[in-house]
Each structure stands twice: as structure tokens, then as C-alpha cells.
Amino acid sequence: MSKLINSPEWIAVKQHHQDIAQNFSIKAAFDQDKQRFDKFSLQYDDLLFDYSKNLIDETTLPLLINLAERAQLRQKTEAMFSGSIINTTEKRAVLHTALRNRSNTPVYFGGQDVMPQINKVLDKMRVFTEQVRSGKWKGYTGKAITDIVNIGIGGSDLGPKMVDTALKPYGIETLRAHFVSNVDQVDIVETLKPLNPETTLFLISSKTFVTQETMTNAHSARKWFLNTAIDPAHISKHFVAISTNVKRVEAFGIDPENMFEFWDWVGGRYSLWSVIGMSIALYIGMDNFEELLMGAHIADQHFRHTPFEKNIPVIMGLLGIWYNNFFEAETYAILPYAQSLKYFADYFQQGDMESNGKSATITGEKVDYNTGPIIWGQPGTNGQHAFFQLIHQGTKLIPSDFLAAAQSNYDLPEHHDILISNFLAQAEALMRGKTEAEVRRDLSHQPDLDDAYIVSKIFEGNKPSNSFLFKKLTPRMLGTLIAFYEHKIFVQGVIWNINSFDQMGVELGKVLARAILPELKSDELITSHDSSTNGLINTYKKLRK
Ligand code: F6P
């Protein structure tokens, strides 16, 4: 058994779980303690974090906090913020927090303050974005840019896409932002169809500048552009590279003048804070981009300096561990009641699952406990008409996060109260359920109901959720929310003693794809794999003719 499972702190949580798991009723806890909401909620700036609808009593959190102390969460947080090599497999620091360090205090990496280089790139970004937004930046025929196309995948796509979608009301009307990620030609072909090469600006976003999907799409974009523009000299007005890899950018044919750099110590899934956020800054403007950074910065301060019992990301992380490791919940749902946050769950699907989908500890031992959960979700109210049935009455325990804004950025107030009433009702229904007695009482006017019908109407309830209710989805609030979820992932990785910052699990498939590609091009019958893979390859070659 691992040290973690054997530790007195873990055993104490396990014992506590056994004590309360069978009989604890969240509803009864509310009935018995009128202060429960006050005890289990935190107000932070314009954000209310309500975690009172969880399967916890007053002893739960202190026991979970002992796990965080045991894992030296405070020290490890400091190690992250201060540039230690905490991504040990790749021998890298993890300094996305420096990118949004609006206090501008020095952050040292390798003996050097990284803030001047960060500020320099931010300045360059400001100049460039202002030129494009104001129309001063002209395309090769002298017209202003109307469409920006970010070509990237994973962290080089999901963050900018999520934020641009969330902050549409802050977007400039003269620019449309598009995102191409999939190597499936449908993505680029359909995106480019309505666009005019004379007024389109491509942002080739790739930390490594070798990612197969991004490079394939970038080459197709260049071909599409040159079909009309003809002269490769025009590329400089329409292609910008965002990368850590100058050599590859030059080899692609993009002038280093048109390259915006970031650094090895920015992980792919934390890169929206870097110049990978260019499409955000172009769309919502540099001032708003800096507000986004500020929102994350204040969340960083909260995470770094607040005692664990009042620390939102720490509590989020500990509650996640409570369900993942003690209730054996396999998944975790993120349910924004905000259409603007329609990519929020997708974004943290990568953020969480690529970070904590690990089965070896940081020192190489196989873990004997569950690590990262399956993250999924969709905005309400759509989800209510899709998968909520299973959350309410299925056999699985699915802890969930609800997120909602008190004020909409749009102007149809009658919609907003309906939306919010649904959010409040769902969280309440999941918690309180509906007993057989309540069902019978409600149906008492209908004679001769069979038992199966009655049973179908019973809701067990006792389903846990957190609620995040904030004033308005502003750039600053969004920055705060993203940073809270990032730190939640970090907290869990520390307790599980895994490296949350590499992603070796994505490699094997990439290597095998590289071996298969030439086989698809050859006319030979393929026999080098297992019979299933051979069969699929050979059938594909037959069918595509
Ligand atoms: O999926 C693996 C991954 O390396 C992600 O971590 C990253 O966000 C994505 O690929 C894209 O990588 P790059 O920015 O280097 O193209």
C-alpha cells in the first residue's frame, strides 16, 4: 500500500467517510442547522462560492485539510509560484502565474527575473492588437482585417476559443474570431469558405510548432491564401506565429518580426495567459485582456495567501478528492448556467484530464488510489433536456459545479430570471430529492396508481453540488474563475503526489499515427500490426478508392 493510503490522515478521512456515507442527509443537515449556508459558503469579491449542498459535516473539511497539510500543499504552492522545477519529468518550471502577475513583483527563474520579458511581449502585443483593431494594419490589398483565424489545438485552441466565446459582448464588432483545430479538413474548409484572403489574419498558435494537426492546417491556410494573393511576400501581412520555437517558425516562412514568443515554463493548457491569448486580445482589446489577467492574479493571491479553510480552490480540490477517492465517484460535471460559458467544461476537460490523468507518482511508483476524474458538462438549461435525468435518478454519483451570473451581458431580462430559476431549482432538486410520501401526497387525487409509477417519480436526492454565483461575466471574473479551477487541479495533483504538468499519455498514439501514415499511402497489403489494426487499414484503403 502507498504511503498516502497508509497515512493516518487518509485513514482518518476513510473512517469519517464510513461514519457518514450511509446515513448522511444533506437535506436533514439543512433542517437541523439553520447556519449551514453561512458555515459552508464563502464570499469573494463579487463571487459567492456555496458548497453547503455537499455530503459534509463540520468535521469533514478539517480532516481533508490534514491531507493537504500532509502533502505540503503550502510549500508546493510556493515552489510553483517561485519558479522551482516542479514539472520534474520535463525539468521545467510552471510559471503561468507569472504571466498574470499584475503586481509586477520579480519572479525569478534560473536566477533571472522573468517579468521584464513578459512585459516586453505584452507591450508588443498591445501595439500589434491596436494596429489590427484600429484598421491601421492593412492586408496586402490595403484593406483592414475583418477576420482572425486562430490555428492551434489543445491548449493552443481551447483557451482562446473558450474566452472569446465567453466574452463576446466585449468583442469588437469589426472583427470576427474563428478557430480551426481539427486535422479533419472539414474544420478548415468550412471555416475559410466565407472568408476573404484580403482581410483575413491567421494566427498560427503552437508552443512547439511541430504539432501535426496545426502544421497541416497552417500549410492548407497558406495555400488557400496564396491561391488568391499569389506572391509569398504578402504572407507577412496575413500570418503571425505564436510559439516558443523560433527556428520552426522561420522554417515555415513566417518572418520572426511577426512572431510572438512565450517560454518553456508555460504549459500548453495554461497558455491562454501568454501570447497564445492573442486572439483574445485582438477580439476584446488589450485593456480587457489585462483585466482577464488581473482576475486571475487576484485569484492567485487568494490561493497563495488564504488559510485552507477559507481558500476557494483548496476547498474545491478537497471536495473533489472526497468524492473521487472516498465515494469512488468516477466523473465530475461542470454545469454553467451561462451559454457564454459553453466551452468552459471542454476547456477544463483538457485542463483537468491532461493534468491529472496519471497513474504513477512523481517518483515513479504506481498509484493505488484513483487520480483525476472524468470531467464533462454542458450549459444549462440544455443539459436538463439531455443528461440530467441520469444525475437525478441514475445509479451514479455525479458531483457537479453550477456556475451562474446574477447580471446578464444581454438585454432580455425575462430570459435571465428563467435561466437562474432553473439553476437554483436543479441544485435544490439534486439535494432534496422527492420521497415516496411526497409523491403519494402529490398524486393523491389520482386513484389506482401502480407502485412502479410511484417509484418512477421518487428522487433519492442527496446529490452534491457546488454553486458559483457571480455578479457578471466580465473579463476579470472570468480570469478569476479560470484560475480557481486551475488551482483546484493543482491541489489535487499535490495530494495525489503526481506530476500535473506533463502529458506523456498523448505521445504513444502520435508515434503510432506517424508509423501508420506511410502505410496508408502504400499499395501493399499491411500485415505489420495486430489483425484488427491490419484489417482496418486494409479495409480503409479498399473503401477510399
Ligand atoms: O495534447 C498534447 C498537447 O501537447 C497539449 O498539451 C497542447 O496544448 C497541445 O498538444 C498543442 O501543442 P502545441 O501548442 O505545441 O501545438
Coordinates of C-alpha atoms and ligand atoms in Angstrom, one line a residue, residues 153-156 206-208 211 268-269 350 354 503 506, ligand 1:
I153 CA -5.1 22.6 -31.0
G154 CA -5.4 21.6 -27.3
G155 CA -4.2 24.4 -25.1
S156 CA -3.4 26.5 -28.2
S206 CA 1.6 26.3 -31.4
K207 CA 4.0 26.1 -28.5
T208 CA 6.2 23.6 -30.2
T211 CA 2.1 19.6 -33.8
G268 CA 0.2 24.2 -23.1
R269 CA -3.0 24.0 -21.1
Q350 CA -8.3 19.2 -21.1
E354 CA -4.5 16.0 -19.2
Q503 CA 1.2 14.8 -20.7
V506 CA -0.7 11.8 -25.6
Ligands
F6P1 O1 -2.3 17.3 -26.4 C1 -1.0 17.4 -26.2 C2 -0.5 18.9 -26.3 O2 0.8 18.9 -26.1 C3 -1.2 19.8 -25.3 O3 -0.7 19.8 -24.1 C4 -1.1 21.1 -26.0 O4 -1.9 22.1 -25.5 C5 -1.4 20.7 -27.5 O5 -0.8 19.4 -27.6 C6 -0.8 21.6 -28.5 O6 0.6 21.7 -28.5 P1 1.3 22.9 -29.3 O7 0.9 24.2 -28.7 O8 2.8 22.6 -29.1 O9 0.9 22.8 -30.8

